[in-house]
Amino acid sequence: MFIQTESTPNPATLKFLPGQTVLETGTADFPSAEGAEASPLASRLFGVKGVTGVFFGHDFVTVTKQDGVEWDHVKPAILGAIMEHFQSGQPVMAGEGGAPSGHAAHDGPDSEVVEQIKELLDTRVRPAVAQDGGDITFHGFDRGVVYLHMQGACANCPSSTLTLKMGIENLLRHYIPEVTEVRPVAV
């Protein structure tokens, strides 16, 4: 098994491409070791000293390390954990499909606007963000403000504010006049 690695805009996060499907649908975010028991692979990765976050996409795994830990010291152990996991035959997520994440539900008077927001996120934003090893999902819409949840390499990334304000906010405001601002939320 050959696992490729790619850097991300977040210097604390690397993207690992195992050359096979990681999740059939959705994404799974483990911003801390809490909750990692839902995934044998996430649990294995959190067993590597210095790992502080794990994120799964369709064909990639992003791993975030703690500040002060050098990639040269943790990358070999992470590669070993990913390789061991896929060779073991264990599922990535335990139970029935695990915990794929996605957009929050939204009912109410703005449901048509919210559907437009989700459509733009799914077609224009999420594919680009996945290239960087992360995901951005809709969390809410209130009085013109769109609340988005940043995951994987996007969480705590130095350029995430710029991405939100200059990229996503401008895109949404251009296509949807009801949108006035975009803000990040921590879940």
Coordinates of N, CA and C in Angstrom, one line a residue:
M1 N 0.8 -1.2 0.0 CA 0.0 0.0 0.0 C 0.9 1.2 0.0
F2 N 0.6 2.2 -0.9 CA 1.3 3.4 -1.0 C 0.4 4.6 -0.6
I3 N 0.8 5.3 0.4 CA 0.0 6.4 0.9 C 0.7 7.7 0.5
Q4 N 0.0 8.6 -0.3 CA 0.5 9.9 -0.6 C 0.2 10.9 0.5
T5 N 1.0 11.9 0.6 CA 0.7 13.0 1.5 C 0.8 14.3 0.8
E6 N -0.1 15.2 1.2 CA -0.1 16.5 0.6 C -0.2 17.5 1.8
S7 N 0.5 18.7 1.6 CA 0.4 19.7 2.6 C -1.0 20.4 2.4
T8 N -1.4 21.1 3.4 CA -2.6 21.9 3.3 C -2.3 23.3 3.7
P9 N -3.2 24.3 3.5 CA -3.0 25.6 3.9 C -2.8 25.8 5.4
N10 N -3.2 24.8 6.1 CA -3.0 24.8 7.6 C -1.7 24.1 7.9
P11 N -0.6 24.7 8.4 CA 0.7 24.1 8.6 C 0.6 23.0 9.7
A12 N -0.4 23.0 10.5 CA -0.6 22.0 11.5 C -1.3 20.7 11.0
T13 N -1.7 20.7 9.7 CA -2.5 19.6 9.2 C -1.9 19.1 7.9
L14 N -1.9 17.8 7.8 CA -1.4 17.1 6.5 C -2.6 16.3 6.0
K15 N -2.7 16.1 4.7 CA -3.7 15.3 4.0 C -3.0 14.0 3.6
F16 N -3.6 12.9 3.9 CA -3.1 11.6 3.6 C -4.1 10.9 2.6
L17 N -3.6 10.4 1.5 CA -4.4 9.8 0.5 C -4.0 8.3 0.4
P18 N -4.8 7.4 0.9 CA -4.4 6.0 1.0 C -4.6 5.3 -0.4
G19 N -5.2 5.9 -1.4 CA -5.4 5.3 -2.7 C -6.6 4.4 -2.7
Q20 N -7.5 4.6 -1.8 CA -8.8 3.9 -1.7 C -9.8 4.7 -1.0
T21 N -11.0 4.3 -1.1 CA -12.1 5.0 -0.5 C -12.0 5.0 1.0
V22 N -12.1 6.1 1.7 CA -12.1 6.2 3.1 C -13.6 6.2 3.6
L23 N -14.4 7.1 3.1 CA -15.8 7.1 3.4 C -16.6 7.1 2.1
E24 N -17.6 6.2 2.0 CA -18.5 6.2 0.8 C -19.3 7.5 0.6
T25 N -19.8 8.0 1.7 CA -20.6 9.2 1.6 C -20.3 10.1 2.8
G26 N -20.4 11.4 2.6 CA -20.3 12.4 3.7 C -18.8 12.5 4.2
T27 N -18.7 13.1 5.4 CA -17.4 13.3 6.0 C -17.6 13.0 7.5
A28 N -16.5 12.8 8.2 CA -16.5 12.6 9.6 C -15.4 13.4 10.2
D29 N -15.7 14.2 11.2 CA -14.8 15.1 11.9 C -14.6 14.7 13.3
F30 N -13.3 14.6 13.7 CA -13.0 14.3 15.1 C -12.0 15.3 15.5
P31 N -12.5 16.5 16.0 CA -11.6 17.6 16.4 C -10.9 17.3 17.7
S32 N -11.2 16.2 18.4 CA -10.5 15.8 19.6 C -10.6 14.3 19.7
A33 N -9.9 13.7 20.7 CA -10.0 12.2 20.9 C -11.4 11.8 21.4
E34 N -12.1 12.8 22.0 CA -13.5 12.5 22.4 C -14.4 12.2 21.2
G35 N -15.0 11.1 21.3 CA -15.9 10.6 20.2 C -15.2 9.8 19.2
A36 N -13.9 9.6 19.3 CA -13.1 8.8 18.3 C -13.5 7.3 18.4
E37 N -14.1 6.9 19.4 CA -14.5 5.5 19.5 C -15.5 5.1 18.4
A38 N -16.1 6.1 17.8 CA -17.0 5.8 16.6 C -16.3 5.4 15.4
S39 N -14.9 5.5 15.5 CA -14.1 5.1 14.3 C -12.9 4.4 14.8
P40 N -12.7 3.1 14.3 CA -11.5 2.4 14.7 C -10.2 3.1 14.1
L41 N -10.4 3.7 12.9 CA -9.2 4.4 12.3 C -8.9 5.7 13.1
A42 N -9.9 6.5 13.5 CA -9.7 7.7 14.3 C -9.0 7.3 15.6
S43 N -9.5 6.3 16.2 CA -9.0 5.8 17.5 C -7.5 5.5 17.4
R44 N -7.2 4.8 16.3 CA -5.8 4.4 16.1 C -4.9 5.6 15.9
L45 N -5.4 6.6 15.1 CA -4.6 7.8 14.9 C -4.4 8.6 16.1
F46 N -5.5 8.7 17.0 CA -5.3 9.5 18.2 C -4.4 8.8 19.2
G47 N -4.0 7.5 18.9 CA -3.1 6.8 19.7 C -1.6 7.2 19.4
V48 N -1.5 8.0 18.3 CA -0.1 8.5 17.9 C 0.1 9.8 18.7
K49 N 1.2 9.8 19.5 CA 1.4 11.0 20.3 C 1.6 12.2 19.5
G50 N 0.9 13.3 19.8 CA 0.9 14.5 19.1 C -0.2 14.8 18.2
V51 N -1.1 13.8 17.9 CA -2.2 14.0 17.1 C -3.4 14.6 17.9
T52 N -3.9 15.7 17.3 CA -5.0 16.5 18.0 C -6.3 16.5 17.2
G53 N -6.3 16.1 16.0 CA -7.5 16.1 15.2 C -7.4 15.2 14.0
V54 N -8.6 14.6 13.6 CA -8.7 13.7 12.5 C -9.9 14.0 11.7
F55 N -9.8 14.0 10.4 CA -11.0 14.3 9.6 C -11.0 13.3 8.4
F56 N -12.1 12.7 8.0 CA -12.2 11.8 6.9 C -13.1 12.4 5.8
G57 N -12.6 12.3 4.6 CA -13.4 12.6 3.4 C -13.6 11.4 2.6
H58 N -14.0 11.5 1.3 CA -14.3 10.4 0.5 C -13.0 9.5 0.3
D59 N -11.9 10.2 -0.1 CA -10.7 9.4 -0.4 C -9.5 9.9 0.3
F60 N -9.7 10.6 1.4 CA -8.5 11.2 2.2 C -8.8 11.2 3.7
V61 N -7.7 11.3 4.4 CA -7.7 11.5 5.9 C -6.8 12.7 6.1
T62 N -7.3 13.7 6.9 CA -6.4 14.7 7.3 C -6.2 14.6 8.8
V63 N -4.9 14.9 9.2 CA -4.5 14.7 10.6 C -3.9 16.1 11.0
T64 N -4.3 16.5 12.2 CA -3.8 17.7 12.7 C -2.9 17.4 13.9
K65 N -1.7 18.0 14.0 CA -0.8 17.8 15.1 C -0.8 18.9 16.1
Q66 N -0.3 18.7 17.3 CA -0.3 19.8 18.2 C 0.9 20.7 17.9
D67 N 0.8 21.9 18.4 CA 1.9 22.9 18.2 C 3.1 22.4 18.9
G68 N 4.3 22.6 18.3 CA 5.6 22.3 18.9 C 6.0 20.9 18.5
V69 N 5.1 20.1 17.9 CA 5.5 18.7 17.4 C 5.9 18.8 15.9
E70 N 7.0 18.3 15.6 CA 7.5 18.3 14.2 C 6.9 17.2 13.4
W71 N 6.5 17.5 12.1 CA 5.9 16.5 11.2 C 6.9 15.3 11.0
D72 N 8.2 15.6 11.0 CA 9.2 14.5 10.9 C 9.1 13.5 12.0
H73 N 8.6 13.9 13.1 CA 8.5 12.9 14.2 C 7.2 12.2 14.3
V74 N 6.1 12.7 13.8 CA 4.8 12.0 13.9 C 4.3 11.4 12.5
K75 N 4.8 12.0 11.4 CA 4.3 11.5 10.1 C 4.6 10.0 9.9
P76 N 5.7 9.4 10.2 CA 5.9 8.0 10.1 C 4.9 7.1 10.9
A77 N 4.7 7.6 12.1 CA 3.7 6.8 12.9 C 2.3 6.9 12.4
I78 N 1.9 8.1 11.8 CA 0.6 8.3 11.2 C 0.5 7.4 10.0
L79 N 1.5 7.4 9.1 CA 1.5 6.5 7.9 C 1.3 5.1 8.3
G80 N 2.1 4.7 9.4 CA 2.0 3.3 9.9 C 0.6 2.9 10.4
A81 N 0.0 3.9 11.1 CA -1.4 3.6 11.7 C -2.4 3.5 10.5
I82 N -2.3 4.3 9.5 CA -3.2 4.3 8.4 C -3.1 3.0 7.6
M83 N -1.8 2.6 7.4 CA -1.5 1.4 6.7 C -2.0 0.1 7.4
E84 N -1.7 0.1 8.7 CA -2.1 -1.0 9.6 C -3.7 -1.1 9.6
H85 N -4.3 0.0 9.6 CA -5.8 0.0 9.7 C -6.4 -0.6 8.4
F86 N -5.9 -0.1 7.3 CA -6.5 -0.6 6.0 C -6.1 -2.1 5.7
Q87 N -5.0 -2.5 6.2 CA -4.6 -3.9 6.0 C -5.3 -4.8 7.0
S88 N -5.8 -4.3 8.1 CA -6.5 -5.1 9.1 C -7.9 -5.5 8.6
G89 N -8.5 -4.8 7.6 CA -9.8 -5.1 7.2 C -10.9 -4.5 8.0
Q90 N -10.6 -3.8 9.1 CA -11.6 -3.1 9.9 C -12.3 -2.0 9.2
P91 N -13.5 -1.7 9.5 CA -14.2 -0.6 8.9 C -13.6 0.8 9.4
V92 N -13.7 1.8 8.6 CA -13.3 3.1 9.1 C -14.2 3.6 10.2
M93 N -15.5 3.4 10.0 CA -16.5 3.8 11.0 C -17.1 2.6 11.6
A94 N -17.3 2.6 12.9 CA -18.0 1.5 13.6 C -19.5 1.6 13.4
G95 N -20.2 0.5 13.5 CA -21.6 0.5 13.5 C -22.2 0.8 12.1
E96 N -23.4 1.2 12.0 CA -24.1 1.5 10.8 C -23.7 2.8 10.1
G97 N -22.7 2.7 9.4 CA -22.2 3.9 8.6 C -21.5 5.0 9.4
G98 N -21.5 4.9 10.7 CA -20.8 5.8 11.5 C -21.5 7.2 11.6
A99 N -20.7 8.2 11.4 CA -21.2 9.6 11.7 C -20.8 10.5 10.5
P100 N -21.4 10.3 9.3 CA -21.1 11.2 8.3 C -21.8 12.6 8.6
S101 N -21.1 13.6 8.4 CA -21.6 14.9 8.7 C -22.1 15.6 7.5
G102 N -22.9 16.6 7.6 CA -23.4 17.4 6.5 C -24.0 18.7 7.0
H103 N -24.8 19.2 6.2 CA -25.5 20.5 6.5 C -26.6 20.3 7.6
A104 N -26.7 21.3 8.4 CA -27.8 21.3 9.4 C -29.1 21.5 8.7
A105 N -30.1 21.0 9.3 CA -31.5 21.2 8.7 C -31.9 22.6 9.0
H106 N -32.8 23.1 8.2 CA -33.4 24.4 8.4 C -34.8 24.5 7.9
D107 N -35.7 24.8 8.7 CA -37.1 25.0 8.3 C -37.5 26.4 8.6
G108 N -38.5 26.9 8.0 CA -38.9 28.2 8.3 C -39.1 29.1 7.1
P109 N -39.2 30.4 7.3 CA -39.5 31.3 6.2 C -38.3 31.5 5.2
D110 N -37.1 31.2 5.6 CA -36.0 31.3 4.8 C -35.6 30.1 4.1
S111 N -36.4 29.1 4.1 CA -36.0 27.7 3.6 C -35.6 27.8 2.1
E112 N -36.2 28.6 1.3 CA -35.8 28.7 -0.1 C -34.3 29.3 -0.2
V113 N -34.1 30.3 0.5 CA -32.7 31.0 0.6 C -31.7 30.0 1.1
V114 N -32.1 29.2 2.1 CA -31.1 28.2 2.7 C -30.8 27.1 1.6
E115 N -31.8 26.7 0.9 CA -31.5 25.7 -0.2 C -30.6 26.2 -1.2
Q116 N -30.7 27.5 -1.6 CA -29.7 28.1 -2.5 C -28.3 28.2 -1.9
I117 N -28.3 28.5 -0.6 CA -27.0 28.6 0.1 C -26.3 27.2 0.1
K118 N -27.1 26.2 0.4 CA -26.6 24.8 0.5 C -26.1 24.3 -0.9
E119 N -26.9 24.7 -1.9 CA -26.6 24.3 -3.3 C -25.2 24.9 -3.7
L120 N -25.0 26.2 -3.4 CA -23.7 26.9 -3.8 C -22.6 26.3 -3.0
L121 N -22.8 26.0 -1.7 CA -21.8 25.3 -0.9 C -21.4 24.0 -1.5
D122 N -22.4 23.2 -1.9 CA -22.1 21.8 -2.4 C -21.5 21.8 -3.7
T123 N -21.8 22.8 -4.6 CA -21.3 22.8 -6.0 C -20.0 23.6 -6.1
R124 N -19.9 24.7 -5.4 CA -18.7 25.6 -5.6 C -17.7 25.6 -4.5
V125 N -18.1 25.4 -3.3 CA -17.2 25.6 -2.1 C -16.6 24.3 -1.6
R126 N -17.5 23.3 -1.3 CA -17.0 22.1 -0.7 C -16.0 21.3 -1.5
P127 N -16.2 21.2 -2.9 CA -15.2 20.5 -3.7 C -13.8 21.2 -3.6
A128 N -13.8 22.5 -3.6 CA -12.5 23.2 -3.5 C -11.9 23.0 -2.1
V129 N -12.7 23.1 -1.1 CA -12.2 22.9 0.3 C -11.7 21.5 0.5
A130 N -12.3 20.5 -0.1 CA -11.9 19.1 0.0 C -10.5 18.9 -0.5
Q131 N -10.2 19.7 -1.6 CA -8.8 19.6 -2.2 C -7.8 20.0 -1.1
D132 N -8.2 20.8 -0.2 CA -7.2 21.2 0.9 C -7.4 20.4 2.1
G133 N -8.2 19.3 2.1 CA -8.3 18.4 3.2 C -9.3 18.8 4.3
G134 N -10.3 19.5 3.9 CA -11.3 19.9 4.9 C -12.7 19.9 4.3
D135 N -13.6 20.5 5.1 CA -15.0 20.6 4.7 C -15.6 21.8 5.4
I136 N -16.6 22.4 4.7 CA -17.4 23.5 5.3 C -18.8 23.2 5.2
T137 N -19.6 23.2 6.3 CA -21.0 22.8 6.2 C -21.8 23.9 6.8
F138 N -23.1 24.0 6.3 CA -24.0 25.0 6.7 C -24.5 24.7 8.1
H139 N -24.5 25.7 8.9 CA -24.9 25.5 10.3 C -26.2 26.3 10.6
G140 N -26.4 27.5 10.0 CA -27.6 28.2 10.2 C -27.6 29.5 9.4
F141 N -28.8 30.1 9.3 CA -29.0 31.4 8.6 C -30.0 32.2 9.4
D142 N -29.6 33.4 9.8 CA -30.4 34.3 10.6 C -30.2 35.7 10.2
R143 N -31.2 36.4 9.8 CA -31.2 37.8 9.4 C -30.0 38.2 8.5
G144 N -29.8 37.4 7.5 CA -28.8 37.7 6.5 C -27.4 37.1 6.8
V145 N -27.3 36.6 8.0 CA -26.0 36.0 8.4 C -26.0 34.5 8.2
V146 N -25.0 34.0 7.4 CA -24.8 32.6 7.2 C -23.8 32.1 8.2
Y147 N -24.1 31.0 8.9 CA -23.2 30.4 9.9 C -22.7 29.1 9.3
L148 N -21.3 29.0 9.2 CA -20.7 27.8 8.6 C -19.8 27.2 9.6
H149 N -19.7 25.8 9.5 CA -18.8 25.1 10.4 C -17.7 24.6 9.6
M150 N -16.5 24.9 10.0 CA -15.3 24.5 9.3 C -14.6 23.3 9.9
Q151 N -14.3 22.3 9.1 CA -13.8 21.0 9.6 C -12.5 20.6 8.9
G152 N -11.8 19.7 9.6 CA -10.6 19.2 9.0 C -9.5 20.2 8.9
A153 N -8.8 20.3 7.8 CA -7.7 21.3 7.6 C -8.2 22.7 7.8
C154 N -9.5 22.9 7.5 CA -10.0 24.3 7.6 C -10.2 24.8 9.0
A155 N -10.4 23.9 9.9 CA -10.6 24.3 11.3 C -9.2 24.9 11.8
N156 N -9.3 26.0 12.4 CA -8.1 26.7 13.0 C -7.0 26.9 12.0
C157 N -7.3 27.0 10.7 CA -6.3 27.3 9.7 C -6.1 28.8 9.7
P158 N -4.8 29.3 9.5 CA -4.6 30.7 9.5 C -5.3 31.5 8.4
S159 N -5.6 30.8 7.3 CA -6.2 31.5 6.2 C -7.7 31.3 6.1
S160 N -8.3 30.6 7.2 CA -9.7 30.3 7.2 C -10.6 31.6 7.2
T161 N -10.2 32.6 7.9 CA -11.0 33.9 8.0 C -11.0 34.5 6.6
L162 N -9.8 34.5 5.9 CA -9.8 35.1 4.6 C -10.6 34.3 3.6
T163 N -10.6 33.0 3.7 CA -11.4 32.1 2.9 C -12.9 32.4 3.1
L164 N -13.3 32.5 4.4 CA -14.7 32.8 4.7 C -15.1 34.2 4.1
K165 N -14.4 35.2 4.5 CA -14.8 36.6 4.1 C -14.6 36.9 2.7
M166 N -13.4 36.7 2.1 CA -13.1 37.1 0.8 C -13.7 36.1 -0.3
G167 N -13.7 34.8 0.1 CA -14.2 33.8 -0.9 C -15.6 33.5 -0.8
I168 N -16.0 32.8 0.3 CA -17.3 32.3 0.5 C -18.4 33.4 0.6
E169 N -18.1 34.4 1.5 CA -19.0 35.5 1.7 C -19.3 36.3 0.4
N170 N -18.2 36.6 -0.4 CA -18.4 37.3 -1.6 C -19.2 36.4 -2.6
L171 N -19.0 35.1 -2.7 CA -19.7 34.2 -3.6 C -21.2 34.2 -3.2
L172 N -21.5 34.0 -2.0 CA -22.9 33.9 -1.5 C -23.6 35.3 -1.7
R173 N -22.9 36.4 -1.4 CA -23.6 37.7 -1.6 C -23.8 38.0 -3.0
H174 N -22.9 37.5 -3.9 CA -23.1 37.8 -5.3 C -24.4 37.1 -5.9
Y175 N -24.6 35.8 -5.5 CA -25.7 35.0 -6.0 C -27.0 35.1 -5.2
I176 N -26.8 35.4 -3.9 CA -28.0 35.5 -3.1 C -28.1 36.8 -2.3
P177 N -28.9 37.8 -2.8 CA -28.9 39.1 -2.2 C -29.3 39.1 -0.8
E178 N -30.0 38.1 -0.3 CA -30.4 38.1 1.1 C -29.2 37.9 2.1
V179 N -28.1 37.4 1.6 CA -26.9 37.1 2.4 C -26.2 38.4 2.6
T180 N -25.9 38.8 3.8 CA -25.1 40.0 4.1 C -23.8 39.7 4.7
E181 N -23.6 38.5 5.4 CA -22.4 38.2 6.1 C -22.3 36.7 6.2
V182 N -21.0 36.2 6.4 CA -20.7 34.8 6.7 C -19.9 34.8 8.0
R183 N -20.3 33.9 8.9 CA -19.5 33.8 10.2 C -19.2 32.3 10.5
P184 N -18.0 32.1 11.0 CA -17.8 30.7 11.4 C -18.4 30.3 12.8
V185 N -18.7 29.1 13.0 CA -19.2 28.6 14.3 C -18.4 27.4 14.7
A186 N -18.2 27.3 16.0 CA -17.5 26.1 16.5 C -18.6 25.2 17.1
V187 N -18.6 23.9 16.7 CA -19.6 23.0 17.2 C -19.1 22.1 18.2

